[in-house]
Short mmCIF file of C-alpha atoms and ligand atoms in Angstrom, two decimals:
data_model
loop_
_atom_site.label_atom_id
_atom_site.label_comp_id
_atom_site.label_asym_id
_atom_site.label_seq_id
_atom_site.Cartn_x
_atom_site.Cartn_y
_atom_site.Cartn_z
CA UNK A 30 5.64 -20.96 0.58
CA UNK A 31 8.06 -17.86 -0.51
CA UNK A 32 8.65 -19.11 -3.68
CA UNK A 33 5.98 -21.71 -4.81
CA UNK A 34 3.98 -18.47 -5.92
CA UNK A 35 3.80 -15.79 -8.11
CA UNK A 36 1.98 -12.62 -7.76
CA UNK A 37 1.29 -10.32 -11.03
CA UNK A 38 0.80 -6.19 -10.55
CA UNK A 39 0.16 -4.40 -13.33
CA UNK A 40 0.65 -0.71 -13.25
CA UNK A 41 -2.06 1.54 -15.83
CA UNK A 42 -0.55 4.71 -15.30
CA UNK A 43 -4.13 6.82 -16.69
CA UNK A 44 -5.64 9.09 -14.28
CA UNK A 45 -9.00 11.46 -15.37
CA UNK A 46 -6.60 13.88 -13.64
CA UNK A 47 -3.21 14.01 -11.66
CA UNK A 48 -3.49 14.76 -8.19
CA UNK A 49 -1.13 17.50 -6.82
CA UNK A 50 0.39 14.97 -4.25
CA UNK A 51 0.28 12.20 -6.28
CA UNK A 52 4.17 10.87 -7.19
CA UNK A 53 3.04 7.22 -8.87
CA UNK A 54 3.97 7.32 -12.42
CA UNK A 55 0.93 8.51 -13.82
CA UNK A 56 -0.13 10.90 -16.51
CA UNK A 57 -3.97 12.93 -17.37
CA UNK A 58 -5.85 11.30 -19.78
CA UNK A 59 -9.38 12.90 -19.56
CA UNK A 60 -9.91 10.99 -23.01
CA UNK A 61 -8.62 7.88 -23.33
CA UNK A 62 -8.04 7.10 -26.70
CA UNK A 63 -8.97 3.79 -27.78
CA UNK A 64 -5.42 3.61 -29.69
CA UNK A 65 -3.69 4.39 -26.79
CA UNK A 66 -5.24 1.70 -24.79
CA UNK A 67 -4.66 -0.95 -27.49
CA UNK A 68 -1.07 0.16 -27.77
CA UNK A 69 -0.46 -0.21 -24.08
CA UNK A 70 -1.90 -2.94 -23.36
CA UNK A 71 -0.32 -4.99 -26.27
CA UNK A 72 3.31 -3.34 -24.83
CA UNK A 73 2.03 -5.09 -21.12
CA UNK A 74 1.14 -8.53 -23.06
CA UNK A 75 4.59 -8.82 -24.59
CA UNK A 76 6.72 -7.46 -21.57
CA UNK A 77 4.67 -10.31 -19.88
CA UNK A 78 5.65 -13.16 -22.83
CA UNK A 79 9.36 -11.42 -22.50
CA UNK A 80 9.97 -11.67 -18.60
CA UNK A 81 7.68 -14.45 -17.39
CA UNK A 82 10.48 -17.14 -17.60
CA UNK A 83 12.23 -15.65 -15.44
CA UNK A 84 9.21 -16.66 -12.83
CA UNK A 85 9.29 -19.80 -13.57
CA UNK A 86 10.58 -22.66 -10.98
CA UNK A 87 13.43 -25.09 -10.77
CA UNK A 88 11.71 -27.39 -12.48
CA UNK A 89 10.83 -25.18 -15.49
CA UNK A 90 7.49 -24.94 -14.75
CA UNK A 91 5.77 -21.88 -13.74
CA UNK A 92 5.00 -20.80 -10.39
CA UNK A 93 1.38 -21.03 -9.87
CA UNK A 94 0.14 -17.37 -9.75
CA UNK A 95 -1.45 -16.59 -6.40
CA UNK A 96 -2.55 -12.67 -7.05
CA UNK A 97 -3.03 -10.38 -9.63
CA UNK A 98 -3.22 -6.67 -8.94
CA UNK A 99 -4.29 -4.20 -11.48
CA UNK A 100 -3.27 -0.63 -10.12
CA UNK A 101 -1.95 3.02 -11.11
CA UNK A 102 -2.85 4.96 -12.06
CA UNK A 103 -6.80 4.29 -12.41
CA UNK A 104 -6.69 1.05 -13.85
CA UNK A 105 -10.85 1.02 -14.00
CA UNK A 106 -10.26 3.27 -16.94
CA UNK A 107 -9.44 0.93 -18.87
CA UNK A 108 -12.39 -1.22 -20.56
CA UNK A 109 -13.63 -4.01 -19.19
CA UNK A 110 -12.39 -5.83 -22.60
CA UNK A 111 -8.57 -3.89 -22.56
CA UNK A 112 -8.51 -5.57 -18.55
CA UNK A 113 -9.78 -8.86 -19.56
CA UNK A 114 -7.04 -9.14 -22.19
CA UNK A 115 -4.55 -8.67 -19.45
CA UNK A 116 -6.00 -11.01 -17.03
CA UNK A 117 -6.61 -13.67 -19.30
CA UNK A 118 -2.84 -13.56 -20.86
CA UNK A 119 -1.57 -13.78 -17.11
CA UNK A 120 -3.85 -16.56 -16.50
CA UNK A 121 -2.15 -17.96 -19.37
CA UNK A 122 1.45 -17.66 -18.58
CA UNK A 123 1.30 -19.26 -15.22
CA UNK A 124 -0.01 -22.76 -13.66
CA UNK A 125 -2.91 -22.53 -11.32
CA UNK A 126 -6.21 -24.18 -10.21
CA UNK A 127 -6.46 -22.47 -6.35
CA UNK A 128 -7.84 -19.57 -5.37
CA UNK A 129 -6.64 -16.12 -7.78
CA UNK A 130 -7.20 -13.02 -5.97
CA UNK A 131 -7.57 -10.43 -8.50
CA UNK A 132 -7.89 -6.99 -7.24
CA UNK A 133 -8.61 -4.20 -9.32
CA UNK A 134 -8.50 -0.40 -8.08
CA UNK A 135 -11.08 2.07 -8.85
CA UNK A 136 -11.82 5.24 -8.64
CA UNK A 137 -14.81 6.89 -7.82
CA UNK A 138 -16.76 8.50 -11.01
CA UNK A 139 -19.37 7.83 -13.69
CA UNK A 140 -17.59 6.45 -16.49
CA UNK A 141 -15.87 3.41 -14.05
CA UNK A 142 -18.95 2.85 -12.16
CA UNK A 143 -20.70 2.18 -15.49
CA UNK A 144 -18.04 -0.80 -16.16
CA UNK A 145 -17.73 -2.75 -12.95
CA UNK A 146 -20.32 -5.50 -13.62
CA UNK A 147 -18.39 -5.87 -16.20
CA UNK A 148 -15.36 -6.01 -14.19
CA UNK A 149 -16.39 -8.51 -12.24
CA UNK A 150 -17.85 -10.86 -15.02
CA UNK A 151 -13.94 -11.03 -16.05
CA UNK A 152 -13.15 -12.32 -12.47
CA UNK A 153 -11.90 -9.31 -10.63
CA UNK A 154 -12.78 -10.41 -7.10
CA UNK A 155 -11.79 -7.81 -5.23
CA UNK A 156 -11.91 -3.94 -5.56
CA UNK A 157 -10.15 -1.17 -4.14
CA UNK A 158 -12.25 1.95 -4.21
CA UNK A 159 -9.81 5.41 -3.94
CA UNK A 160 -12.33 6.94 -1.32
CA UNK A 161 -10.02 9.04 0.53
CA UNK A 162 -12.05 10.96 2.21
CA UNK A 163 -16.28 11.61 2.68
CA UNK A 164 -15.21 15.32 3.32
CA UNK A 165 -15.92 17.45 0.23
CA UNK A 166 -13.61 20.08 1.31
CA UNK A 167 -10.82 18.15 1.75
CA UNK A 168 -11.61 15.84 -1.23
CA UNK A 169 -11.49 19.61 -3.33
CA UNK A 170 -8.34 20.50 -1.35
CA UNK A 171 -6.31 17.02 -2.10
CA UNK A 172 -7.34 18.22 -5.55
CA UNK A 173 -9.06 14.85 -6.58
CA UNK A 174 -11.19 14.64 -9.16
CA UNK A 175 -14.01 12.92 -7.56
CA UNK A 176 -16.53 14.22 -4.74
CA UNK A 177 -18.40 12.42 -1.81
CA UNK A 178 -21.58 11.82 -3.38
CA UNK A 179 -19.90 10.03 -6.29
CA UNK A 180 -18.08 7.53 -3.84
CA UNK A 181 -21.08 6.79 -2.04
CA UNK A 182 -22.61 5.80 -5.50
CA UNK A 183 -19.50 4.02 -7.07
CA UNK A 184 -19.44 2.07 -3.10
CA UNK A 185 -23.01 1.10 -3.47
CA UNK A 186 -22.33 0.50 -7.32
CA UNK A 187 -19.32 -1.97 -6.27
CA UNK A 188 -21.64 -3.71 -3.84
CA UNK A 189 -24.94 -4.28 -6.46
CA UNK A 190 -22.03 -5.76 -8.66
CA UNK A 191 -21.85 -8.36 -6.15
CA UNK A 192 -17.49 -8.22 -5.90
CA UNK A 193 -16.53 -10.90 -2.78
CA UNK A 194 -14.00 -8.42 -0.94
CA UNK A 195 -14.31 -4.53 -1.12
CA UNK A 196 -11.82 -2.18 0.26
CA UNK A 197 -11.56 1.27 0.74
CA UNK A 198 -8.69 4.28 0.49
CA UNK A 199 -8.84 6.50 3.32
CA UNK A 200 -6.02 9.33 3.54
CA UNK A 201 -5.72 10.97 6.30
CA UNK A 202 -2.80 14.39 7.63
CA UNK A 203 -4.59 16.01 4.39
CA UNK A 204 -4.36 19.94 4.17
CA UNK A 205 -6.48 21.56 6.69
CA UNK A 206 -8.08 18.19 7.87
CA UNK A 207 -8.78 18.31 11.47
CA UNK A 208 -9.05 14.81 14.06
CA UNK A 209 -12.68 15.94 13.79
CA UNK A 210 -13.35 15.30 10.27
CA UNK A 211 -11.13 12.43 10.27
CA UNK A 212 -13.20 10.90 12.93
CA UNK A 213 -16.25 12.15 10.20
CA UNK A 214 -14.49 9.74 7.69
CA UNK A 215 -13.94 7.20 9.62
CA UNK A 216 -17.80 6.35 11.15
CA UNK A 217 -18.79 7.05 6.98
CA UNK A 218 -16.45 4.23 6.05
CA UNK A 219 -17.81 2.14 9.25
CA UNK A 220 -21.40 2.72 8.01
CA UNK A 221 -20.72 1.03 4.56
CA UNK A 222 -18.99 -1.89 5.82
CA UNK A 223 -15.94 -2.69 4.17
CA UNK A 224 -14.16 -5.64 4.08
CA UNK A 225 -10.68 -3.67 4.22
CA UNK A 226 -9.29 -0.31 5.02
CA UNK A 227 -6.20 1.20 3.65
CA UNK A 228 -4.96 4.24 5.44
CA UNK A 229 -2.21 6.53 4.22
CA UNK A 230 -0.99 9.65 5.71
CA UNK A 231 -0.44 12.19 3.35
CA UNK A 232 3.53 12.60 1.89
CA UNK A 233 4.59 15.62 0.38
CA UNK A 234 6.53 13.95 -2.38
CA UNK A 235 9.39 16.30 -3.25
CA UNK A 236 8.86 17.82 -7.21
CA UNK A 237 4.75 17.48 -6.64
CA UNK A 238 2.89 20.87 -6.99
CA UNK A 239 2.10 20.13 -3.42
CA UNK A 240 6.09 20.27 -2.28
CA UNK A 241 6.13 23.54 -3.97
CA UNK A 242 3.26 24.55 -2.22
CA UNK A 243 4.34 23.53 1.52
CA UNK A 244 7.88 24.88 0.47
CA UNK A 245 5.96 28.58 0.11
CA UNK A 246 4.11 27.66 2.83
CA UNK A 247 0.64 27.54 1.86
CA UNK A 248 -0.18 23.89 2.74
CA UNK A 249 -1.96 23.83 6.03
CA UNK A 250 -1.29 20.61 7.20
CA UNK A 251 -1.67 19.09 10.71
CA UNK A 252 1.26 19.25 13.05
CA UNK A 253 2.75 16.27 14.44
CA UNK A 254 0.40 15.45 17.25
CA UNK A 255 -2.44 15.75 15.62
CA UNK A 256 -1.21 13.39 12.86
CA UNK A 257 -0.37 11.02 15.79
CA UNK A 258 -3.49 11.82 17.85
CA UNK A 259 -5.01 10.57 13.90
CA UNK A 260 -3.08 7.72 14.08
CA UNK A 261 -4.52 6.47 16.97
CA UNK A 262 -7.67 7.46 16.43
CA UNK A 263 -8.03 5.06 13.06
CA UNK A 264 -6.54 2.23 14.75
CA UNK A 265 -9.21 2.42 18.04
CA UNK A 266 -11.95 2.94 15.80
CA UNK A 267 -11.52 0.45 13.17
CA UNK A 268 -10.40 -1.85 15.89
CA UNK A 269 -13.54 -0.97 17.87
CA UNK A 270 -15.59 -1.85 14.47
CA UNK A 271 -13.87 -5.22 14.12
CA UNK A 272 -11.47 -4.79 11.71
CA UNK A 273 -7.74 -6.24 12.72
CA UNK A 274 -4.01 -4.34 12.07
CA UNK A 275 -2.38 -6.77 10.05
CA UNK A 276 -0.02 -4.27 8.35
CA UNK A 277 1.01 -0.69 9.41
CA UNK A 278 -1.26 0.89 6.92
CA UNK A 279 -3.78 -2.08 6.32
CA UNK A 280 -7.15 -3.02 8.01
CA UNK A 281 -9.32 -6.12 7.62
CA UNK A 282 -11.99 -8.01 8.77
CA UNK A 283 -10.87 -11.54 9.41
CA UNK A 284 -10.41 -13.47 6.41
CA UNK A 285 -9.91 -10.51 4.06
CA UNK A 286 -6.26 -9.52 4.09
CA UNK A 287 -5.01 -8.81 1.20
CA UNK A 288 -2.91 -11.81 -0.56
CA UNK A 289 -1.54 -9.78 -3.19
CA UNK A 290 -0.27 -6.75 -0.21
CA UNK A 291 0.99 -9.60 1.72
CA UNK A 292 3.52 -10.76 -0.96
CA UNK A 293 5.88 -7.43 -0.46
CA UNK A 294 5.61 -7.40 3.15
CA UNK A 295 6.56 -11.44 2.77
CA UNK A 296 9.16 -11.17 0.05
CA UNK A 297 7.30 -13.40 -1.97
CA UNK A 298 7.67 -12.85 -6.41
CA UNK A 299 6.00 -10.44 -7.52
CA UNK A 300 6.11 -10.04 -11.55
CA UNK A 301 5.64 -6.07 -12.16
CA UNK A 302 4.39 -4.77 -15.61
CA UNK A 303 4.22 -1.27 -16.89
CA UNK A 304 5.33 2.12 -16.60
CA UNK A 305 7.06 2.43 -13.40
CA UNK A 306 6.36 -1.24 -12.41
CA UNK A 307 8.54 -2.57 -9.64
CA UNK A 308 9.10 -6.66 -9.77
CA UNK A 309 10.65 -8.89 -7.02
CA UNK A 310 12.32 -11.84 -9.00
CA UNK A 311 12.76 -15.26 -7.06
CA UNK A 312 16.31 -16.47 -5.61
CA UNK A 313 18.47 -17.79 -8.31
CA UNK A 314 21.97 -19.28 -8.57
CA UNK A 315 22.78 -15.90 -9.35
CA UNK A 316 20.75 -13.90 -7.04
CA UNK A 317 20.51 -16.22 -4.12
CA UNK A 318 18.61 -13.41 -2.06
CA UNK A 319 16.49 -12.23 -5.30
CA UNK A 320 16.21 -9.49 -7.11
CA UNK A 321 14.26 -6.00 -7.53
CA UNK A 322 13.97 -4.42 -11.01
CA UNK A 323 12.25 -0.85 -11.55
CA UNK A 324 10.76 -0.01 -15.36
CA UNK A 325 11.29 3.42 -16.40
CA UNK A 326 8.44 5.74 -15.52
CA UNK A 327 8.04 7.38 -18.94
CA UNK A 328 5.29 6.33 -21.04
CA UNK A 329 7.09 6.70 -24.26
CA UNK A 330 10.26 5.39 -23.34
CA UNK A 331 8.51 2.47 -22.27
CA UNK A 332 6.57 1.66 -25.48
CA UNK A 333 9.14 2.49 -27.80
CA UNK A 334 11.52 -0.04 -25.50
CA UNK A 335 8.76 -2.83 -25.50
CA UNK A 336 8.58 -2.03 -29.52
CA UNK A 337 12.16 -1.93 -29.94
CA UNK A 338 12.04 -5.89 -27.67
CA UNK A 339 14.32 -3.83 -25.39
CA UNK A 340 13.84 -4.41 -21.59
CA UNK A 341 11.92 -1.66 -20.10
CA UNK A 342 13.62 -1.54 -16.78
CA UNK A 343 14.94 1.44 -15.68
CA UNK A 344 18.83 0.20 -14.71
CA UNK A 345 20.75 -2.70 -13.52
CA UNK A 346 18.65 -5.37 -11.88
CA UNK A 347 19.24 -4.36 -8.21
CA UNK A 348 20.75 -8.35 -6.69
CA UNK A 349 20.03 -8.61 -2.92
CA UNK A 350 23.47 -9.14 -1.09
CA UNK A 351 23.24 -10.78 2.24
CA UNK A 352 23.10 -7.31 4.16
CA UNK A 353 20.38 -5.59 2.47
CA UNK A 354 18.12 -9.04 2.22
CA UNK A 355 18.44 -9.35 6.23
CA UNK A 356 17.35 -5.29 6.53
CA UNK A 357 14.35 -6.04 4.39
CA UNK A 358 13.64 -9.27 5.87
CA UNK A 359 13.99 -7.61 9.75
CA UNK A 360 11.53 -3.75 8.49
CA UNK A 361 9.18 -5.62 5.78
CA UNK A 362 7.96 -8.50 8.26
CA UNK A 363 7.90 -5.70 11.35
CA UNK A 364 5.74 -4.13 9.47
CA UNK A 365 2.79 -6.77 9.82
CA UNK A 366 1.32 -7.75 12.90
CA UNK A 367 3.06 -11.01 13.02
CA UNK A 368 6.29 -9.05 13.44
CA UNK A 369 9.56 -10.40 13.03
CA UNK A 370 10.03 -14.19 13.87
CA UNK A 371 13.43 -15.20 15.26
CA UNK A 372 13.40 -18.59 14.22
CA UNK A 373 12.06 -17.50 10.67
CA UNK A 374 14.56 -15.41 10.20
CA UNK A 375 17.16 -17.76 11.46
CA UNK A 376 16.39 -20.36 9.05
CA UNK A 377 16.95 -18.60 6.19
CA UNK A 378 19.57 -16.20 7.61
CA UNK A 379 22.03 -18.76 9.58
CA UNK A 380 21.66 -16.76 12.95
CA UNK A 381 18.96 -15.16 14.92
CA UNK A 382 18.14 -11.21 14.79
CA UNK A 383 19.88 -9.91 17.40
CA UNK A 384 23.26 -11.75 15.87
CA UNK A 385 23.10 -8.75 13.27
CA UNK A 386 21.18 -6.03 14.43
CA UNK A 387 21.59 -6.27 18.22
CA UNK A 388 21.95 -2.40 19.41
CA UNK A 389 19.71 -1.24 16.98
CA UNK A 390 17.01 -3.71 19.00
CA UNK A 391 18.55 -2.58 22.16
CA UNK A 392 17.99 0.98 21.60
CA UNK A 393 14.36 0.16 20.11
CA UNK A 394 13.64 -1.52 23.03
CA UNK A 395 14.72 1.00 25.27
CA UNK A 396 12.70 3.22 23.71
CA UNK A 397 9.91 1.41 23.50
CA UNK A 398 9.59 1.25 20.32
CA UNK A 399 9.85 -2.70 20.21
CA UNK A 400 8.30 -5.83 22.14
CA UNK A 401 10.40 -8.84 22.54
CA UNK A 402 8.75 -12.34 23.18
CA UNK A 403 10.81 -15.08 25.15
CA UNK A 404 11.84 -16.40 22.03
CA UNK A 405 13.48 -13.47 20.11
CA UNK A 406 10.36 -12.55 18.19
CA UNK A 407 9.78 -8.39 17.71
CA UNK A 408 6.68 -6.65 17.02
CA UNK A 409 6.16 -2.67 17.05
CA UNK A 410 4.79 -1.67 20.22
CA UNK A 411 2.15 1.01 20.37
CA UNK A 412 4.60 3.42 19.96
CA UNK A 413 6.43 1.86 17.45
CA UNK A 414 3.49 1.89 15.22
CA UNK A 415 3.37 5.65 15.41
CA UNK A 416 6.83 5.77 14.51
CA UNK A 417 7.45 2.70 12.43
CA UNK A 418 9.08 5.15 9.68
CA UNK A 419 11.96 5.68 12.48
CA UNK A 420 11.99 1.96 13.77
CA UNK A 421 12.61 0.54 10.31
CA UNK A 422 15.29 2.93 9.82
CA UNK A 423 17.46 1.15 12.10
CA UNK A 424 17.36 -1.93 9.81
CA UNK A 425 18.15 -0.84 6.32
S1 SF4 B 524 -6.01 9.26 -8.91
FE1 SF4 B 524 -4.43 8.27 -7.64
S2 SF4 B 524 -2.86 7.57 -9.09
FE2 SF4 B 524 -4.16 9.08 -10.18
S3 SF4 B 524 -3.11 11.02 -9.92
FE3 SF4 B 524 -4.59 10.89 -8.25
S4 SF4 B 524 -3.44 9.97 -6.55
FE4 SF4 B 524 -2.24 9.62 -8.41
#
């Protein structure tokens, strides 16, 4: 199953705005020129004809594409006609009759809601609405462009459109957020009825105009056990609404985990276009672990490299050795509720876990931090999933 698949991501990097937290390689585009579109999205279709070989299997065929993900960046500002170029082309490139997920994210204001039937006439199936928060206050704080009232509309706009799976953003250890209005949030996103939560806590990214804001110390942000007391408040109430853990920051009612989320956490190929577009490549003679390649996150330098038929990534293809693909293997699968299998890992790994990260289990363990099965299998404890930044340290 690893490699039989592909899954496509494709990064727009326009935002109405940029948020003062927001580190994803993005740039303000109020306007969106038509020109601009065109020219980006012809630089996506030909990094896509240049690098989708490289997806292909043993036999020369192409993997049969699983997911596609169009993210940001606020891909939704795009046209329906701009997204259903790239969609189509990446139907194109790769083999496959089963079922596509195609997610696309959107953001909550006028001009996107206008498009999505649209949207989902091209096949997107699945929609990721960048909610954040039903608190105005916070919402003006996190410096989005959006208020409540418009996410209620573009949530209620999503669900007239009639998309199969609908998912919502929720962020929570925002600047002067309290467990109160978290709690606020979380029976607003209960009342809609989503299919899937995401739930970030807020990083202060260093270089963001919120870094130099905390550094001067005007950020009021909670301390650490209220961001834990948060924590555990979002898991027991989306629990309590029926909505499982499957991944540290995902939710879902069963049957609506996210395929194209999965593939990361699974090590699975994931083709990355765009600006600042990561891609997992598959095992090959020369990369028997696989690959990671990053694109430069620089708008120009990426269309004059796709114009000049250079490659737009931003180094050396990062090769797995044999170390780092057994400390991705042990934090990425520990990071989903299935947790780390032993025999899994063993089969593609010669030797069980605890052959190469014993103490570090040990000491997790001790802590508490870690649950052993009979067999060698690991999952984050309770604990653990309030720390899981500190458990996966241990493994890379
Ligand atoms: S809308 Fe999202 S991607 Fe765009 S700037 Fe804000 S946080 Fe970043």
């Amino acid at each position: 199953m690893r490699n039989s698949t592909v899954g496509v991501y494709v990064h727009i990097p326009f935002c109405e705005r940029v948020c003062p937290y927001c580190d994803f390689a993005v740039i303000a585009a109020p306007e969106l020129a038509a020109a601009q579109e065109t020219r980006y999205v012809d630089a996506l279709l030909h990094e896509l004809a240049a690098r989708s070989s490289v997806y292909q299997d043993a036999s020369g065929s192409g993997r049969h594409l699983a997911s596609v993900y169009l993210g940001g960046g606020t891909p939704s500002r795009l046209t329906p006609e701009s997204l259903a170029r790239i969609v189509d082309a990446i139907r194109a490139a790769f083999p496959g009759d089963g079922p596509l997920e195609t997610t696309l994210e959107v953001n909550p204001s006028t001009l996107e809601r206008s498009r999505l039937p649209d949207f989902r006439a091209l096949g997107v199936n699945r929609v990721s609405v960048g909610v954040q928060s039903f608190d105005d206050a916070v919402l003006k704080r996190l410096g989005r462009a959006h208020r409540v009232e418009e996410a209620h509309q573009t949530l209620a706009a999503c669900r007239a459109a009639g998309f199969p799976a609908i998912s919502l953003d929720l962020l929570f250890a925002a600047p002067g957020q309290r467990l109160a209005g978290l709690e606020s949030d979380l029976d607003r996103a209960l009342e809609f009825g989503p299919d899937h939560v995401s739930s970030y806590e807020l990083t202060i990214e260093s270089g963001t105009p919120f870094a130099l804001a905390a550094s001067r110390g005007q950020l009021s942000l909670p301390d650490e056990d209220e961001a834990i007391a948060m924590m555990e408040t979002i898991e027991a109430r989306l629990r309590a609404g029926g909505f499982e853990r499957y991944e540290i920051s995902n939710y879902a009612r069963p049957g609506f985990q996210a395929v194209h989320n999965r593939r990361y956490w699974e090590r699975q190929p994931v083709l990355g276009l765009g600006v600042g577009a990561f891609s997992t490549e598959p095992p090959s003679a020369a990369a028997p672990f696989g690959a990671r390649v990053s694109n430069v996150r620089d708008l120009r330098t990426y269309l004059d490299r796709i114009a000049q038929r250079r490659p737009p990534a931003a180094g050396p293809t990062e090769v797995f050795d044999a170390d780092t693909a057994r400390g991705e293997a042990a934090f990425l699968a520990l990071r989903g509720s299935r947790g780390l299998l032993a025999a899994e890992f063993e089969s593609e790994f010669g030797r069980l876990p605890r052959a190469f990260f014993g103490p570090a289990i040990d000491r997790l363990l001790e802590a508490g931090l870690l649950d052993e099965a009979g067999g060698g299998d690991l999952r984050l404890s309770a604990r653990g999933r309030l720390f899981a930044d500190s458990v996966f340290a241990e493994f890379v």
